[in-house]
Short mmCIF file of C-alpha atoms in Angstrom, two decimals:
data_model
loop_
_atom_site.label_atom_id
_atom_site.label_comp_id
_atom_site.label_asym_id
_atom_site.label_seq_id
_atom_site.Cartn_x
_atom_site.Cartn_y
_atom_site.Cartn_z
CA MET A 56 33.51 122.63 86.02
CA ILE A 57 36.43 122.82 88.32
CA ASP A 58 35.35 125.28 90.97
CA THR A 59 37.83 128.14 91.07
CA THR A 60 36.13 130.00 93.96
CA GLY A 61 38.05 128.33 96.72
CA ALA A 62 36.07 125.07 97.35
CA ASN A 63 38.35 122.90 95.27
CA PRO A 64 42.07 122.73 96.17
CA ALA A 65 42.86 121.41 92.65
CA ALA A 66 41.98 124.70 91.12
CA LEU A 67 44.05 126.74 93.61
CA THR A 68 47.81 127.60 93.66
CA ALA A 69 50.21 128.74 96.18
CA LYS A 70 49.88 132.17 94.61
CA ASN A 71 46.07 132.64 94.83
CA VAL A 72 45.01 130.30 97.76
CA LYS A 73 44.95 132.97 100.55
CA GLN A 74 43.07 135.43 98.39
CA ARG A 75 40.53 132.92 97.01
CA LEU A 76 39.84 131.20 100.33
CA GLY A 77 39.67 134.59 102.03
CA LYS A 78 36.98 135.74 99.60
CA ARG A 79 34.91 132.60 100.01
CA ALA A 80 35.17 132.77 103.90
CA LYS A 81 34.07 136.40 103.76
CA ILE A 82 31.01 135.67 101.72
CA LEU A 83 30.02 132.70 103.81
CA ALA A 84 30.49 134.86 107.00
CA ALA A 85 28.35 137.61 105.54
CA ILE A 86 25.62 135.20 104.71
CA ARG A 87 25.65 133.83 108.14
CA CYS A 88 25.66 137.39 109.58
CA TYR A 89 22.57 138.30 107.51
CA PHE A 90 20.53 135.39 108.62
CA ASP A 91 21.62 135.69 112.20
CA GLN A 92 20.23 139.42 112.11
CA GLN A 93 17.05 138.16 110.47
CA GLN A 94 16.73 135.46 113.14
CA VAL A 95 16.72 132.59 110.77
CA LEU A 96 18.20 129.57 112.45
CA GLU A 97 21.16 127.78 110.72
CA VAL A 98 20.55 123.88 110.36
CA ASP A 99 22.74 121.03 109.13
CA THR A 100 20.81 118.24 107.62
CA PRO A 101 22.16 114.73 106.32
CA LEU A 102 23.70 114.47 102.95
CA LEU A 103 22.70 110.82 102.41
CA SER A 104 19.04 110.16 101.93
CA ASP A 105 17.05 106.86 101.97
CA TYR A 106 15.13 107.97 98.91
CA PRO A 107 16.07 109.55 95.42
CA VAL A 108 14.20 112.46 93.93
CA THR A 109 11.37 111.96 91.41
CA ASP A 110 12.11 115.12 89.29
CA PRO A 111 12.68 113.73 85.77
CA GLN A 112 15.36 116.39 85.23
CA LEU A 113 17.26 115.35 88.20
CA ASP A 114 19.43 112.48 89.02
CA ASN A 115 20.95 111.46 92.34
CA ILE A 116 24.37 110.06 92.80
CA LYS A 117 23.85 106.82 94.76
CA VAL A 118 26.18 104.89 97.00
CA GLU A 119 26.20 101.41 98.31
CA ASN A 120 24.78 101.42 101.85
CA PRO A 121 27.47 99.81 104.12
CA THR A 122 24.87 99.04 106.77
CA VAL A 123 22.64 96.90 104.61
CA ASN A 124 23.99 93.60 106.00
CA TYR A 125 23.63 94.63 109.61
CA GLN A 126 20.14 96.08 109.69
CA SER A 127 17.28 94.22 107.98
CA THR A 128 15.43 97.56 107.42
CA SER A 129 18.30 99.13 105.41
CA GLN A 130 18.03 99.89 101.63
CA PRO A 131 20.78 98.72 99.51
CA TRP A 132 21.41 102.25 98.18
CA LEU A 133 21.60 105.59 99.80
CA TYR A 134 21.27 108.80 97.85
CA LEU A 135 23.46 111.92 97.93
CA THR A 136 20.92 114.77 98.17
CA THR A 137 20.29 117.04 95.05
CA SER A 138 19.32 119.75 97.49
CA PRO A 139 18.54 119.72 101.27
CA GLU A 140 14.82 120.54 100.42
CA TYR A 141 13.10 117.51 101.79
CA ALA A 142 15.07 117.35 105.04
CA MET A 143 14.61 121.01 105.67
CA LYS A 144 10.78 120.82 105.04
CA GLN A 145 10.72 117.99 107.62
CA LEU A 146 12.14 120.42 110.09
CA LEU A 147 9.72 122.99 109.07
CA SER A 148 6.83 120.59 109.70
CA LEU A 149 8.17 119.89 113.16
CA GLY A 150 8.01 123.68 113.97
CA SER A 151 11.53 124.79 113.45
CA GLY A 152 10.43 128.27 112.21
CA SER A 153 12.51 129.91 109.49
CA ILE A 154 15.71 128.18 108.81
CA TYR A 155 18.73 128.16 106.43
CA GLN A 156 21.57 125.98 105.45
CA ILE A 157 24.91 126.06 103.46
CA SER A 158 25.70 122.58 102.31
CA LYS A 159 27.08 120.55 99.55
CA SER A 160 24.62 119.07 97.02
CA PHE A 161 25.17 116.50 94.30
CA ARG A 162 23.69 116.06 90.92
CA GLN A 163 24.46 113.52 88.12
CA ASP A 164 24.71 116.39 85.67
CA ALA A 165 26.87 116.34 82.63
CA PRO A 166 29.78 118.62 83.72
CA GLY A 167 30.06 121.81 81.81
CA PRO A 168 31.16 125.41 82.37
CA LYS A 169 28.24 126.12 84.56
CA HIS A 170 27.70 122.58 86.13
CA SER A 171 29.59 120.36 88.51
CA ILE A 172 28.54 117.24 90.07
CA GLU A 173 29.27 118.66 93.47
CA PHE A 174 28.46 122.23 94.45
CA THR A 175 27.60 124.50 97.44
CA LEU A 176 24.00 125.46 97.90
CA LEU A 177 22.46 128.12 100.17
CA GLU A 178 19.00 127.09 100.86
CA TRP A 179 16.40 128.89 103.09
CA TYR A 180 12.85 128.88 104.08
CA ARG A 181 10.80 131.78 105.58
CA VAL A 182 7.67 130.80 107.49
CA GLY A 183 4.77 133.04 106.51
CA PHE A 184 6.45 134.63 103.52
CA LYS A 185 4.86 134.96 100.17
CA ILE A 186 6.81 134.76 96.83
CA THR A 187 6.96 138.61 96.84
CA ASP A 188 8.44 138.66 100.42
CA LEU A 189 11.01 136.25 99.34
CA ILE A 190 12.20 138.23 96.34
CA ASP A 191 12.64 141.25 98.79
CA ASP A 192 14.61 138.99 101.14
CA VAL A 193 16.91 137.68 98.31
CA THR A 194 17.48 141.28 97.04
CA ALA A 195 18.43 142.27 100.69
CA LEU A 196 20.86 139.55 101.01
CA LEU A 197 22.44 140.37 97.55
CA MET A 198 22.83 143.99 98.63
CA THR A 199 24.94 142.94 101.52
CA LEU A 200 27.01 140.26 99.55
CA MET A 201 27.55 141.71 95.96
CA PRO A 202 29.87 144.54 95.02
CA THR A 203 27.81 147.80 94.78
CA GLY A 204 28.54 147.96 91.10
CA LEU A 205 26.48 144.90 90.43
CA MET A 206 23.54 146.24 92.32
CA ALA A 207 23.69 149.97 91.33
CA ASN A 208 20.46 149.55 89.25
CA GLY A 209 18.33 147.80 91.74
CA VAL A 210 16.70 144.52 90.61
CA GLU A 211 14.49 143.76 87.61
CA ILE A 212 11.22 141.64 87.95
CA LEU A 213 10.18 140.14 84.68
CA SER A 214 7.43 137.67 84.03
CA TYR A 215 8.07 134.59 81.98
CA ARG A 216 5.56 135.72 79.36
CA GLU A 217 7.16 139.16 79.21
CA ALA A 218 10.52 137.60 78.68
CA PHE A 219 9.30 135.75 75.64
CA LEU A 220 7.48 138.88 74.38
CA ARG A 221 10.56 141.00 74.64
CA HIS A 222 13.26 138.65 73.22
CA LEU A 223 11.15 136.50 70.88
CA SER A 224 8.00 138.48 70.30
CA ILE A 225 5.79 135.43 71.03
CA ASP A 226 3.36 134.54 73.96
CA PRO A 227 4.39 131.41 75.36
CA PHE A 228 1.01 130.71 76.72
CA SER A 229 -1.11 131.16 73.74
CA LEU A 230 1.04 129.12 71.30
CA THR A 231 0.47 125.34 71.16
CA SER A 232 3.28 122.71 71.30
CA VAL A 233 3.35 122.34 67.50
CA GLN A 234 3.47 126.15 66.84
CA LEU A 235 6.40 126.43 69.50
CA GLU A 236 8.12 123.45 67.67
CA ASN A 237 7.82 125.08 64.29
CA PHE A 238 9.06 128.46 65.88
CA ALA A 239 12.00 126.62 67.57
CA HIS A 240 13.01 124.94 64.31
CA GLN A 241 13.29 128.39 62.60
CA LYS A 242 15.48 129.79 65.47
CA ILE A 243 17.76 126.77 66.30
CA ASP A 244 19.15 124.02 64.36
CA CYS A 245 17.84 120.83 65.93
CA ASP A 246 16.15 117.57 64.52
CA PHE A 247 14.20 116.13 67.53
CA THR A 248 10.46 116.30 67.88
CA ASP A 249 8.43 116.17 71.10
CA GLN A 250 4.77 116.65 72.03
CA ASP A 251 5.74 118.12 75.47
CA LYS A 252 5.25 121.90 75.21
CA ASP A 253 7.78 122.49 78.08
CA ILE A 254 10.61 121.02 75.99
CA TRP A 255 10.18 123.80 73.32
CA LEU A 256 9.78 126.45 76.04
CA ASP A 257 12.95 125.13 77.80
CA LEU A 258 14.80 125.06 74.47
CA LEU A 259 13.82 128.68 73.58
CA MET A 260 14.48 129.91 77.14
CA SER A 261 17.86 128.37 77.43
CA HIS A 262 19.04 129.46 73.87
CA CYS A 263 17.36 132.67 73.07
CA ILE A 264 16.27 134.31 76.40
CA GLU A 265 18.59 133.21 79.42
CA PRO A 266 21.81 134.58 77.99
CA ASN A 267 20.18 138.07 77.80
CA LEU A 268 18.87 138.01 81.35
CA GLY A 269 20.34 140.09 84.33
CA HIS A 270 22.92 142.15 82.60
CA GLN A 271 21.79 145.55 83.68
CA ALA A 272 20.49 144.53 87.08
CA PRO A 273 19.79 141.11 88.83
CA CYS A 274 16.56 139.73 87.02
CA PHE A 275 13.93 137.68 88.98
CA LEU A 276 11.96 135.82 86.25
CA ILE A 277 8.48 135.12 87.73
CA ASP A 278 5.16 133.58 86.79
CA TYR A 279 6.40 130.38 85.22
CA PRO A 280 3.91 128.23 83.34
CA ALA A 281 2.10 126.03 85.88
CA SER A 282 3.56 122.95 84.06
CA GLN A 283 6.94 124.03 85.39
CA ALA A 284 5.83 124.56 88.87
CA ALA A 285 7.85 121.80 90.56
CA LEU A 286 6.67 122.11 94.29
CA ALA A 287 5.47 125.76 93.92
CA LYS A 288 1.87 127.20 94.51
CA ILE A 289 -0.14 127.67 91.32
CA THR A 290 -2.15 130.86 90.72
CA ASN A 291 -3.74 132.93 87.85
CA ASP A 292 -1.81 135.77 86.33
CA GLN A 293 -3.51 138.97 84.85
CA GLN A 294 -4.18 137.24 81.62
CA GLY A 295 -5.87 134.43 83.30
CA ASN A 296 -3.05 132.06 82.60
CA LEU A 297 -2.13 129.38 85.21
CA VAL A 298 1.29 130.32 86.57
CA ALA A 299 3.60 128.87 89.19
CA LYS A 300 4.57 131.09 92.24
CA ARG A 301 8.14 130.58 91.44
CA PHE A 302 11.10 132.66 90.48
CA GLU A 303 14.45 132.10 89.05
CA LEU A 304 17.19 134.69 89.56
CA TYR A 305 19.53 135.62 86.73
CA MET A 306 22.78 137.68 86.89
CA LYS A 307 24.63 138.31 83.69
CA GLY A 308 22.80 135.38 81.99
CA ILE A 309 23.76 133.02 84.78
CA GLU A 310 21.05 131.25 86.87
CA LEU A 311 21.67 132.04 90.45
CA ALA A 312 18.69 130.89 92.56
CA ASN A 313 15.41 129.31 92.28
CA GLY A 314 12.66 130.30 94.66
CA TYR A 315 9.01 129.02 95.45
CA GLU A 316 6.04 129.89 97.44
CA GLU A 317 5.86 126.26 98.67
CA LEU A 318 3.15 123.88 98.02
CA THR A 319 1.97 122.62 101.39
CA ASP A 320 -0.85 120.30 100.45
CA HIS A 321 -0.09 116.59 100.93
CA ASP A 322 -2.44 115.20 98.21
CA GLN A 323 -1.17 117.76 95.60
CA HIS A 324 2.38 116.68 96.40
CA VAL A 325 1.46 113.03 95.77
CA ASP A 326 -0.12 113.93 92.36
CA ARG A 327 2.90 115.93 91.40
CA PHE A 328 5.31 113.05 92.21
CA GLU A 329 3.10 110.84 90.18
CA GLN A 330 3.35 113.26 87.20
CA ASP A 331 7.07 113.15 87.63
CA ASN A 332 7.07 109.30 87.37
CA GLN A 333 4.77 109.35 84.36
CA ARG A 334 7.07 111.80 82.66
CA ARG A 335 10.02 109.49 83.61
CA CYS A 336 8.20 106.53 81.94
CA GLU A 337 7.85 108.61 78.72
CA LEU A 338 11.43 109.47 78.78
CA ASP A 339 12.53 105.74 79.37
CA LEU A 340 13.92 106.63 82.70
CA PRO A 341 13.61 104.40 85.89
CA THR A 342 10.57 105.56 88.13
CA GLN A 343 11.72 106.71 91.54
CA ALA A 344 10.29 105.79 95.00
CA VAL A 345 8.63 108.59 96.69
CA ASP A 346 10.37 109.86 99.90
CA GLN A 347 8.24 108.51 102.73
CA HIS A 348 9.79 110.63 105.34
CA PHE A 349 8.91 113.68 103.43
CA LEU A 350 5.21 112.59 102.80
CA LYS A 351 4.80 111.96 106.47
CA ALA A 352 5.97 115.34 107.29
CA LEU A 353 3.59 116.79 104.71
CA LYS A 354 0.71 114.83 106.33
CA SER A 355 1.54 116.21 109.75
CA GLY A 356 1.56 119.77 108.15
CA LEU A 357 3.97 121.93 106.41
CA PRO A 358 3.55 125.59 107.51
CA GLU A 359 2.87 128.26 104.83
CA CYS A 360 6.31 129.30 103.68
CA ALA A 361 8.57 130.40 100.82
CA GLY A 362 11.93 128.81 100.09
CA VAL A 363 14.82 129.49 97.80
CA ALA A 364 18.18 127.69 96.82
CA LEU A 365 21.04 129.77 95.69
CA GLY A 366 24.22 128.54 94.05
CA VAL A 367 27.16 129.73 96.17
CA ASP A 368 29.92 128.88 93.88
CA ARG A 369 28.14 131.00 91.03
CA LEU A 370 27.61 133.79 93.43
CA LEU A 371 31.43 133.86 94.27
CA LEU A 372 32.20 133.83 90.60
CA LEU A 373 29.78 136.82 89.90
CA ALA A 374 31.00 138.65 92.97
CA ALA A 375 34.63 138.28 91.63
CA SER A 376 33.87 139.31 88.13
CA MET B 96 23.88 101.13 63.01
CA ALA B 97 26.17 102.21 65.90
CA THR B 98 24.96 105.25 67.61
CA TYR B 99 26.14 107.46 70.44
CA SER B 100 23.92 108.85 73.20
CA THR B 101 24.33 112.71 74.04
CA ASN B 102 25.85 111.71 77.34
CA GLU B 103 28.88 110.18 75.42
CA PHE B 104 29.42 113.35 73.41
CA LYS B 105 32.86 114.78 73.70
CA ASN B 106 35.27 116.71 71.57
CA GLY B 107 36.62 114.57 68.73
CA LEU B 108 33.67 112.24 68.59
CA LYS B 109 32.57 111.67 64.97
CA LEU B 110 28.96 111.58 64.01
CA ILE B 111 26.75 111.26 60.92
CA ILE B 112 24.68 114.40 60.44
CA ASP B 113 22.44 114.56 57.34
CA GLY B 114 24.49 111.94 55.75
CA ASP B 115 27.82 113.66 56.20
CA PRO B 116 30.65 112.64 58.69
CA CYS B 117 31.07 115.41 61.31
CA ASN B 118 33.46 115.99 64.26
CA ILE B 119 32.39 117.39 67.58
CA VAL B 120 34.47 120.48 68.12
CA GLU B 121 32.65 121.61 71.23
CA ASN B 122 29.98 120.26 73.40
CA GLU B 123 28.09 122.36 76.01
CA VAL B 124 25.26 121.03 78.16
CA VAL B 125 22.79 123.84 78.80
CA LYS B 126 19.88 123.42 81.16
CA PRO B 127 17.33 126.20 81.98
CA GLY B 128 16.73 126.13 85.74
CA LYS B 129 14.83 122.95 86.56
CA GLY B 130 14.07 122.09 82.91
CA GLN B 131 15.09 119.78 80.11
CA ALA B 132 18.90 119.64 79.45
CA PHE B 133 20.23 120.16 75.90
CA ASN B 134 23.54 119.46 74.30
CA ARG B 135 24.57 122.56 72.38
CA VAL B 136 27.31 121.20 69.99
CA ARG B 137 29.59 122.86 67.54
CA LEU B 138 30.16 120.61 64.71
CA LYS B 139 32.63 120.55 61.69
CA ASN B 140 31.49 118.73 58.59
CA LEU B 141 34.60 116.72 57.66
CA LYS B 142 33.79 116.62 53.95
CA THR B 143 33.04 120.34 53.49
CA GLY B 144 34.98 121.84 56.45
CA ARG B 145 31.80 123.88 57.38
CA ALA B 146 31.42 124.47 61.15
CA TRP B 147 28.07 125.24 62.72
CA GLU B 148 26.02 124.90 65.85
CA LYS B 149 23.41 122.24 66.49
CA THR B 150 21.26 121.44 69.48
CA PHE B 151 20.39 117.96 70.66
CA LYS B 152 17.82 117.02 73.44
CA SER B 153 19.86 115.20 76.11
CA GLY B 154 19.23 111.54 75.81
CA GLU B 155 18.96 111.56 72.00
CA SER B 156 20.87 109.14 70.07
CA VAL B 157 22.96 110.10 66.97
CA GLU B 158 24.39 107.71 64.26
CA ALA B 159 28.23 107.25 64.87
CA ALA B 160 30.55 107.87 61.89
CA ASP B 161 33.15 105.17 61.29
CA VAL B 162 35.91 107.64 60.88
CA MET B 163 39.49 107.27 62.23
CA ASP B 164 42.91 108.81 61.63
CA THR B 165 45.73 106.52 60.34
CA ASP B 166 49.23 107.16 59.66
CA MET B 167 50.00 106.26 55.97
CA GLU B 168 52.99 106.70 53.71
CA TYR B 169 52.32 108.63 50.43
CA LEU B 170 53.39 106.55 47.39
CA TYR B 171 52.62 108.23 44.07
CA CYS B 172 50.07 109.95 41.93
CA ASP B 173 48.68 108.52 38.78
CA GLY B 174 47.16 111.74 37.50
CA GLU B 175 43.76 110.74 38.86
CA PHE B 176 44.41 109.23 42.29
CA TRP B 177 46.86 109.69 45.12
CA TYR B 178 48.06 106.39 46.56
CA PHE B 179 48.86 105.76 50.29
CA MET B 180 50.12 102.68 51.94
CA ASP B 181 49.50 101.28 55.45
CA PRO B 182 52.98 100.90 56.76
CA ILE B 183 51.92 97.76 58.78
CA SER B 184 49.68 95.88 56.34
CA TYR B 185 51.24 97.27 53.15
CA GLU B 186 47.68 97.90 51.98
CA GLN B 187 47.37 100.60 49.28
CA ILE B 188 44.61 102.93 49.23
CA PRO B 189 43.66 105.55 46.44
CA ALA B 190 42.53 108.97 47.48
CA SER B 191 40.58 111.06 45.27
CA LEU B 192 41.13 114.93 44.50
CA GLU B 193 38.32 115.81 46.77
CA ALA B 194 40.01 114.04 49.78
CA VAL B 195 43.52 115.24 49.10
CA ALA B 196 42.42 118.75 48.25
CA ASP B 197 45.01 121.42 49.09
CA ALA B 198 47.26 118.78 50.69
CA LYS B 199 48.41 117.74 47.20
CA LEU B 200 50.59 120.72 47.11
CA PHE B 201 52.69 119.34 49.98
CA LEU B 202 52.71 115.61 49.27
CA LYS B 203 56.23 114.15 48.77
CA GLU B 204 56.82 110.44 48.12
CA GLN B 205 57.49 108.43 51.39
CA ASP B 206 56.40 111.06 53.71
CA SER B 207 54.15 109.92 56.43
CA CYS B 208 50.75 111.57 56.37
CA VAL B 209 47.55 111.29 58.43
CA VAL B 210 44.75 109.92 56.33
CA THR B 211 41.25 110.13 57.85
CA LEU B 212 39.30 107.08 56.77
CA TRP B 213 35.53 107.14 56.58
CA ASN B 214 34.11 103.63 56.20
CA GLY B 215 37.59 102.65 54.97
CA ALA B 216 37.92 105.30 52.34
CA PRO B 217 40.13 108.39 52.62
CA LEU B 218 38.06 111.48 53.56
CA THR B 219 40.94 113.88 54.19
CA VAL B 220 44.73 113.89 54.06
CA SER B 221 46.97 115.86 56.31
CA PRO B 222 50.58 116.13 55.27
CA PRO B 223 53.33 116.35 57.88
CA ASN B 224 53.55 119.84 59.63
CA PHE B 225 56.89 120.39 57.81
CA VAL B 226 58.05 119.02 54.51
CA GLU B 227 61.36 119.42 52.48
CA LEU B 228 60.70 120.36 48.99
CA GLU B 229 62.93 121.40 45.99
CA VAL B 230 62.60 124.60 44.26
CA VAL B 231 61.95 123.96 40.60
CA GLU B 232 61.66 127.62 39.38
CA THR B 233 62.41 131.03 40.72
CA ASP B 234 64.12 134.23 39.77
CA PRO B 235 67.90 133.96 40.20
CA GLY B 236 69.08 134.47 43.78
CA LEU B 237 70.33 137.90 44.75
CA LYS B 238 73.67 137.40 46.64
CA GLY B 239 74.29 139.81 49.54
CA ASP B 240 70.73 140.30 50.31
CA THR B 241 70.36 137.97 53.27
CA ALA B 242 69.61 140.51 55.93
CA GLN B 243 66.80 142.35 53.93
CA GLY B 244 63.21 141.08 54.25
CA GLY B 245 62.39 141.02 50.49
CA THR B 246 60.61 137.95 49.05
CA LYS B 247 59.71 136.44 45.70
CA PRO B 248 57.61 133.60 44.62
CA ALA B 249 59.16 130.13 44.12
CA THR B 250 57.57 126.99 42.46
CA LEU B 251 58.34 123.80 44.26
CA SER B 252 58.59 120.23 43.03
CA THR B 253 54.95 119.55 44.00
CA GLY B 254 53.49 122.62 42.07
CA ALA B 255 53.12 124.65 45.29
CA VAL B 256 54.15 128.33 45.00
CA VAL B 257 55.51 129.88 48.20
CA ARG B 258 57.12 133.20 49.04
CA VAL B 259 60.91 132.76 49.67
CA PRO B 260 63.64 135.19 50.49
CA LEU B 261 65.47 136.83 47.61
CA PHE B 262 68.78 134.75 48.19
CA ILE B 263 67.09 131.36 47.44
CA ASP B 264 68.21 129.68 44.17
CA GLN B 265 66.64 127.13 41.88
CA GLY B 266 67.47 123.58 42.91
CA GLU B 267 67.66 124.43 46.64
CA VAL B 268 65.75 122.35 49.15
CA LEU B 269 63.48 124.17 51.43
CA LYS B 270 61.74 123.48 54.83
CA ILE B 271 57.91 124.40 54.54
CA ASP B 272 55.23 124.80 57.05
CA THR B 273 52.27 122.81 55.50
CA ARG B 274 49.66 124.47 57.90
CA THR B 275 50.50 127.96 56.71
CA GLY B 276 52.17 127.20 53.41
CA GLU B 277 55.04 129.32 54.55
CA TYR B 278 58.76 129.16 53.95
CA VAL B 279 60.59 128.19 57.14
CA SER B 280 64.31 127.70 56.35
CA ARG B 281 66.77 126.10 53.91
CA ALA B 282 66.69 122.29 54.58
#
């Protein structure tokens, strides 16, 4: 995607440059104003990291480390960060208190209408917040940033299970991987098979549910299956299913933000990184070294907090629509 | 067997799907939040012309179709096959009715056509966008009616029937747009 919201000069013309840049600057200023009022501190962490991420669905862009010949401790590669998460969590563990950052992130994604290898993320962490507090926080921020028309109906909070029941009439927790596969093959023309239940949930979510989300009002999708927890805490929902304390925010079918009540336990992190690398093996992907700086920070203690990453370019596109 | 991985997918890439050669018309990567990425692909079956949407798991490999477009000169038809010649190697290749399909109505000897070859055999034939063909049969021309919009059918030397202005006479050579099958002008 060539970003048309003012970040990329190639997408601007003499005719629209002032208007596009103006809109972008106004939104960035409004974000800073909101967090300033909330007494959340702006931070600025490195874009180059010593370690890649283990998440099987994410790939870092790596660059040659020019200092490798001068310092014996240097690694041959450095990794452009896919989000400022690990560095910001290191600051939290040092006692920074609530923090936010507006920065570039990089992902080796296939480019598409909604994906670009370089994009602007707004990421923030609120110490002492639960996932519900964070949803309120995101809503309050959107109220200050988005045109009133987009926010007129408030926000919708929908569980992952309810979304499947509403749009596909199936319960994603009670069906087995094989049942979901059979169901998906009826709905979508595809030939692959997979024993991983999450593949089928992802397929149905991306093809049959996501496009319908957030058209009346911004939609917070909550209570993801525990297998999709990433670095969120896990709990039981009312049906007794294990669910992640995580949300994705959708507006007009577009995924805008991804929030977590953060896992703070060191050993559970180690387990999840190991699971990531196991999955990488199954997918014939290279396993990745775990970020030792991050693990050290976790060992010293990450405060209870909730954090969210929001795509600024997508926000601007939605605000302009 | 040559294959393409989904990360090589792009418009115009040729794949074998269920035994038939297909063309990628559109390729979109969809990714739900942090989950698995998929390639949602709009495909066109090059044999039947049918277009539809199919989803691949990113990282999947798909058999490549040995399909290429070549410029060839149309030579003649023997009643069963239409013969095309490679202008460089002079190699002659027969194309079946199935491959030539509607293009047969606009094939004129010595015209350069695009022949799509699959494993070396013609799959489809595209005539030039504009061809010049002679009218072999039409009602007599009406003089003085050049300004009015009326049309009449005319049969061309290839057998194609097109709507032409009323002033066109038998024996005239016309310029025809082969994509729409419409009369453009006198040649």
